[in-house]
mmCIF file of C-alpha atoms in Angstrom:
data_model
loop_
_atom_site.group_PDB
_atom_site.id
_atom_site.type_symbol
_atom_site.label_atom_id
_atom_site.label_comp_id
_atom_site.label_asym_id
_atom_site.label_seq_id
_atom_site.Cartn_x
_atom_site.Cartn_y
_atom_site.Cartn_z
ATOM 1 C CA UNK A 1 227.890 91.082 183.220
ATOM 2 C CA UNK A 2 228.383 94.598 181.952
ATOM 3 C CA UNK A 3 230.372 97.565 182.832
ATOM 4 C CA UNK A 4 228.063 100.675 184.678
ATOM 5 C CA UNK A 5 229.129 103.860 184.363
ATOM 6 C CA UNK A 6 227.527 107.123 186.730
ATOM 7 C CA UNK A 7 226.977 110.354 185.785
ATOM 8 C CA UNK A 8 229.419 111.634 188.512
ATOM 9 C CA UNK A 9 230.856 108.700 189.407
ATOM 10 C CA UNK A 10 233.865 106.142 188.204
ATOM 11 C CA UNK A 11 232.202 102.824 186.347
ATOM 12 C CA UNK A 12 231.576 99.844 188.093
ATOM 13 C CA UNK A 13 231.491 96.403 187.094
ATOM 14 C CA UNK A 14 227.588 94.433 187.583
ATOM 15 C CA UNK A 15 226.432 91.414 187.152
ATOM 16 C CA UNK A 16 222.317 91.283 186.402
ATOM 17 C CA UNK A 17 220.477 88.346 187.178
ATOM 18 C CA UNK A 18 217.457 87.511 185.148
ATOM 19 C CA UNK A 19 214.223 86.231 185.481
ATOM 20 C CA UNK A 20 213.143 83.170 184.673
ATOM 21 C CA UNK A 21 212.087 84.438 181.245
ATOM 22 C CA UNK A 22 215.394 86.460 180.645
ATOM 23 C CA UNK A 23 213.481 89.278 180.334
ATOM 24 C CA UNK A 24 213.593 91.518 183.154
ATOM 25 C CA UNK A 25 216.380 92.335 185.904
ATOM 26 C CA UNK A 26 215.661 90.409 189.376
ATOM 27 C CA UNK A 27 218.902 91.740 191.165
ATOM 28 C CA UNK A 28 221.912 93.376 190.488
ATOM 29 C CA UNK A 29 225.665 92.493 192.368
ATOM 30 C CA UNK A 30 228.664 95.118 192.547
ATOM 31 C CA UNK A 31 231.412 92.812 191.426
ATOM 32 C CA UNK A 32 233.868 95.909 191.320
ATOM 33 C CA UNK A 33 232.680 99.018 193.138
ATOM 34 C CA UNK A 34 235.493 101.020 191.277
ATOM 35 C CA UNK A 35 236.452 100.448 187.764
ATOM 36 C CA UNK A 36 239.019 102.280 186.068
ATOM 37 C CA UNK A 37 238.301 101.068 182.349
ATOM 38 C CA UNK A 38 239.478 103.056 179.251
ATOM 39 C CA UNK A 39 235.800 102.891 178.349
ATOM 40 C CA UNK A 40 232.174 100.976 178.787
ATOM 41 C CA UNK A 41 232.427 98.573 175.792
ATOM 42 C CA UNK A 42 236.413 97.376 176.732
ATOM 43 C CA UNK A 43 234.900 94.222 178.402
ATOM 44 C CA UNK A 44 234.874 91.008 177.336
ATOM 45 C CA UNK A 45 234.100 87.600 178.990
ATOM 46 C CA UNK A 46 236.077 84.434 178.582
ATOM 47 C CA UNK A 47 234.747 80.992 180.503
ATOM 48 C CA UNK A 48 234.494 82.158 184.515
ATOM 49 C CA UNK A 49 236.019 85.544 183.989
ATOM 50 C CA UNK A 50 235.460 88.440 183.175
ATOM 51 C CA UNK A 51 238.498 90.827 181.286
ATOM 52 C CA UNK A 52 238.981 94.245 180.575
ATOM 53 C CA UNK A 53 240.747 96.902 180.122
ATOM 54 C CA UNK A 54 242.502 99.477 182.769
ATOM 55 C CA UNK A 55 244.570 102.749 182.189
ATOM 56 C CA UNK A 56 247.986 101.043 183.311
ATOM 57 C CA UNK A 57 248.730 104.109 186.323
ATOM 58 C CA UNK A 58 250.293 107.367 186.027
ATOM 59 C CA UNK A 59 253.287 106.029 186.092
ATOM 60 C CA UNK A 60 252.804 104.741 181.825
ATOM 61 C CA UNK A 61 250.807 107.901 180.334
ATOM 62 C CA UNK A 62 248.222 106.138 177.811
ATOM 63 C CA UNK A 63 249.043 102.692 178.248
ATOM 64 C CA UNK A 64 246.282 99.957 179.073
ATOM 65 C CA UNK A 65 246.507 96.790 181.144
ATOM 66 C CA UNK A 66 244.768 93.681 181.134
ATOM 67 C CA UNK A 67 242.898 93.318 184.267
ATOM 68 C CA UNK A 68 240.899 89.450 185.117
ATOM 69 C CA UNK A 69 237.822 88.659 187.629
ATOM 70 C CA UNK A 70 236.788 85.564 187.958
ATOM 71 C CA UNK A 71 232.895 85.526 188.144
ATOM 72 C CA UNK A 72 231.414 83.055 191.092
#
């Protein structure tokens, strides 16, 4: 699992699938098309999900929130 960020894009939350070998990508899934994050490395996984970290909204000016995805 890993956080993807574009050059002009927002990030975007992947999970790669390896080979049998673990060394080379066989497919990639879009878990979250549109990740606000405060950054690529504020990620972390914990059992079947995935965590990390979200500006909180306009609303709270440089607050972060929790967010949770449970990986399939």
């Amino acid at each position: 699992v890993a956080i993807q960020g574009a050059p002009e894009g927002p990030f975007r939350l992947v999970r790669l699938r390896l080979d049998d070998l673990g060394r080379r990508v066989r497919s990639v899934d879009v878990l979250d098309a549109n990740v606000a994050v405060a950054g690529p490395t504020s990620a972390t996984l914990s059992g079947g999900s995935v965590y990390y970290l979200s500006p909180a909204g306009a609303q709270v000016d440089g607050q972060l929130e929790v967010k949770k995805l449970a990986l399939k």
